[in-house]
Amino acid sequence: MTKDHATPFADFELVRALEVASAVPDPEVPCVTVADLGILRSVSRDETGAIVVRLTPTYSGCPAVIAIEMAVETALLSAGIDSTIERVMSPAWTTDWISNEGREKLRAYGIAPPVGSSGGRRAFFAEDVIACPRCGSTHTTKISEFGSTACKAHYRCDDCAEPFDYFKCI
């Protein structure tokens, strides 16, 4: 009698599709992947058996939405996986969906990750203490509400004098 180590119900193509889609970098912040940002919602099969990848934009006007969808689809096609990309608008994405690994990648890249959690006016109007991603000092000054993209604010560290972006908590 032989022992079959294969899991009869495993869907290896679906697992591979999840791996490939998860590894696609964000076009605006290439240090993090779509999975790190939490915008990759799911990879599953529909009722016909086709693979469906669901993505949620960081906000409805994000100029990178189409580029992200095309990058995921292209990565899957390059891996030999045919799929459909679906844009999911609800629930809306928040910075709470950024993984801890993604937050560390942002910091290592020189972008201060979101402080606190989303939900309410505080996210837009409160003055949080933002630590410099380079030296860790909390002696920082906001230079502009908008940084290199609309989802980031621009700061300067008053100790090491380095400018940096802060990924706003939304």
Short mmCIF file of C-alpha atoms in Angstrom, two decimals:
data_model
loop_
_atom_site.label_atom_id
_atom_site.label_comp_id
_atom_site.label_asym_id
_atom_site.label_seq_id
_atom_site.Cartn_x
_atom_site.Cartn_y
_atom_site.Cartn_z
CA MET A 1 0.00 0.00 0.00
CA THR A 2 1.38 3.39 -0.92
CA LYS A 3 0.78 6.50 1.04
CA ASP A 4 -0.39 9.46 -0.97
CA HIS A 5 1.05 12.67 0.44
CA ALA A 6 -0.93 14.84 -1.92
CA THR A 7 -3.86 16.67 -0.45
CA PRO A 8 -6.75 15.68 -2.68
CA PHE A 9 -8.60 18.96 -2.23
CA ALA A 10 -5.68 21.37 -2.55
CA ASP A 11 -6.04 23.83 -5.39
CA PHE A 12 -2.40 24.39 -6.29
CA GLU A 13 -3.20 26.84 -9.09
CA LEU A 14 -5.19 28.96 -6.65
CA VAL A 15 -2.37 28.86 -4.09
CA ARG A 16 0.12 29.83 -6.81
CA ALA A 17 -2.19 32.67 -7.96
CA LEU A 18 -2.30 34.01 -4.41
CA GLU A 19 1.52 33.86 -4.17
CA VAL A 20 1.98 35.65 -7.49
CA ALA A 21 -0.64 38.34 -6.83
CA SER A 22 0.67 38.92 -3.30
CA ALA A 23 4.17 39.65 -4.60
CA VAL A 24 3.17 42.49 -6.95
CA PRO A 25 4.73 45.75 -5.75
CA ASP A 26 2.73 48.94 -5.37
CA PRO A 27 3.67 51.25 -8.29
CA GLU A 28 3.82 54.39 -6.11
CA VAL A 29 5.55 52.81 -3.12
CA PRO A 30 7.50 49.87 -4.58
CA CYS A 31 8.97 48.78 -1.25
CA VAL A 32 5.59 47.26 -0.33
CA THR A 33 3.40 44.77 -2.16
CA VAL A 34 -0.32 44.91 -2.76
CA ALA A 35 -0.63 42.27 -0.02
CA ASP A 36 1.45 44.38 2.41
CA LEU A 37 -0.90 47.32 1.79
CA GLY A 38 -3.97 45.16 2.29
CA ILE A 39 -5.45 46.09 -1.08
CA LEU A 40 -5.36 42.46 -2.26
CA ARG A 41 -8.65 41.31 -0.80
CA SER A 42 -8.91 37.75 -2.05
CA VAL A 43 -8.00 35.21 -4.69
CA SER A 44 -10.68 32.62 -5.27
CA ARG A 45 -12.60 30.73 -7.91
CA ASP A 46 -15.99 31.80 -9.14
CA GLU A 47 -18.89 29.44 -9.88
CA THR A 48 -17.39 28.60 -13.31
CA GLY A 49 -14.02 27.70 -11.81
CA ALA A 50 -12.25 30.82 -13.10
CA ILE A 51 -9.75 32.55 -10.82
CA VAL A 52 -10.92 35.93 -9.56
CA VAL A 53 -8.60 38.41 -7.87
CA ARG A 54 -10.29 41.11 -5.82
CA LEU A 55 -8.52 44.41 -5.17
CA THR A 56 -9.62 47.45 -3.18
CA PRO A 57 -8.14 50.84 -4.11
CA THR A 58 -6.65 52.90 -1.31
CA TYR A 59 -9.18 55.59 -2.26
CA SER A 60 -11.62 56.05 -5.13
CA GLY A 61 -9.49 58.65 -6.94
CA CYS A 62 -6.18 56.85 -6.59
CA PRO A 63 -4.36 57.27 -9.94
CA ALA A 64 -2.57 53.95 -9.45
CA VAL A 65 -5.72 51.79 -9.44
CA ILE A 66 -5.54 50.83 -13.11
CA ALA A 67 -1.76 50.33 -12.97
CA ILE A 68 -2.11 48.01 -9.96
CA GLU A 69 -4.87 45.98 -11.59
CA MET A 70 -2.84 45.65 -14.80
CA ALA A 71 0.32 44.72 -12.87
CA VAL A 72 -1.49 41.94 -10.98
CA GLU A 73 -3.12 40.61 -14.15
CA THR A 74 0.21 40.73 -16.04
CA ALA A 75 2.05 38.94 -13.21
CA LEU A 76 -0.57 36.20 -13.20
CA LEU A 77 -0.47 35.83 -17.00
CA SER A 78 3.34 35.63 -16.85
CA ALA A 79 2.93 32.78 -14.36
CA GLY A 80 0.55 31.06 -16.78
CA ILE A 81 -2.53 31.83 -14.71
CA ASP A 82 -5.59 33.28 -16.42
CA SER A 83 -7.66 35.41 -14.08
CA THR A 84 -10.23 38.13 -13.79
CA ILE A 85 -9.58 41.23 -11.72
CA GLU A 86 -12.48 42.65 -9.73
CA ARG A 87 -12.42 46.04 -8.04
CA VAL A 88 -14.05 45.92 -4.60
CA MET A 89 -15.15 49.26 -3.15
CA SER A 90 -16.80 48.09 0.06
CA PRO A 91 -15.67 48.01 2.73
CA ALA A 92 -13.43 50.94 1.97
CA TRP A 93 -9.71 50.45 2.45
CA THR A 94 -8.07 52.03 5.47
CA THR A 95 -4.47 52.22 6.59
CA ASP A 96 -5.45 49.72 9.30
CA TRP A 97 -5.17 47.10 6.54
CA ILE A 98 -1.43 47.67 6.13
CA SER A 99 0.34 44.67 7.61
CA ASN A 100 2.97 45.02 10.33
CA GLU A 101 5.52 43.79 7.80
CA GLY A 102 4.33 46.47 5.38
CA ARG A 103 4.72 49.15 8.06
CA GLU A 104 8.28 48.04 8.71
CA LYS A 105 9.04 48.03 4.99
CA LEU A 106 7.72 51.61 4.74
CA ARG A 107 9.91 52.72 7.65
CA ALA A 108 12.99 51.02 6.20
CA TYR A 109 12.29 52.73 2.85
CA GLY A 110 12.19 56.15 4.55
CA ILE A 111 8.42 56.64 4.79
CA ALA A 112 6.92 57.01 8.26
CA PRO A 113 4.06 54.49 8.54
CA PRO A 114 0.57 55.56 9.70
CA VAL A 115 0.27 56.32 13.41
CA GLY A 116 -2.74 54.99 15.29
CA SER A 117 -5.82 53.67 13.57
CA SER A 118 -8.32 55.05 11.11
CA GLY A 119 -11.82 56.18 11.82
CA GLY A 120 -13.02 59.70 12.23
CA ARG A 121 -11.85 63.24 11.88
CA ARG A 122 -8.81 62.66 14.03
CA ALA A 123 -7.14 60.93 11.10
CA PHE A 124 -7.21 64.15 9.07
CA PHE A 125 -7.07 66.95 11.62
CA ALA A 126 -5.21 65.70 14.66
CA GLU A 127 -1.54 66.43 15.07
CA ASP A 128 0.05 63.08 15.80
CA VAL A 129 3.63 62.72 16.87
CA ILE A 130 5.38 61.34 13.81
CA ALA A 131 8.73 59.64 14.29
CA CYS A 132 11.46 60.17 11.73
CA PRO A 133 11.88 56.87 9.80
CA ARG A 134 15.63 57.45 9.60
CA CYS A 135 16.73 58.35 13.13
CA GLY A 136 13.57 57.63 15.16
CA SER A 137 13.36 61.14 16.63
CA THR A 138 9.86 62.41 17.39
CA HIS A 139 11.13 65.97 17.09
CA THR A 140 9.59 66.47 13.63
CA THR A 141 7.70 69.22 11.80
CA LYS A 142 4.96 68.91 9.19
CA ILE A 143 5.99 70.84 6.08
CA SER A 144 2.95 70.10 3.90
CA GLU A 145 -0.30 68.16 4.26
CA PHE A 146 0.50 66.54 0.92
CA GLY A 147 3.73 64.73 0.08
CA SER A 148 4.78 62.89 -3.06
CA THR A 149 1.27 61.40 -3.30
CA ALA A 150 -2.08 62.53 -1.89
CA CYS A 151 -2.01 59.79 0.74
CA LYS A 152 1.22 61.11 2.26
CA ALA A 153 2.18 64.29 4.15
CA HIS A 154 5.63 65.81 3.98
CA TYR A 155 7.69 66.18 7.18
CA ARG A 156 11.18 67.22 8.25
CA CYS A 157 13.13 65.77 11.14
CA ASP A 158 14.32 68.60 13.39
CA ASP A 159 17.15 66.44 14.77
CA CYS A 160 18.73 64.82 11.70
CA ALA A 161 17.32 67.47 9.28
CA GLU A 162 16.16 64.84 6.78
CA PRO A 163 12.86 65.36 4.95
CA PHE A 164 10.50 62.41 4.78
CA ASP A 165 6.98 61.41 3.78
CA TYR A 166 4.41 60.26 6.33
CA PHE A 167 1.78 57.78 5.13
CA LYS A 168 -1.35 59.46 6.51
CA CYS A 169 -3.69 57.48 8.70
CA ILE A 170 -6.94 57.21 6.77
#
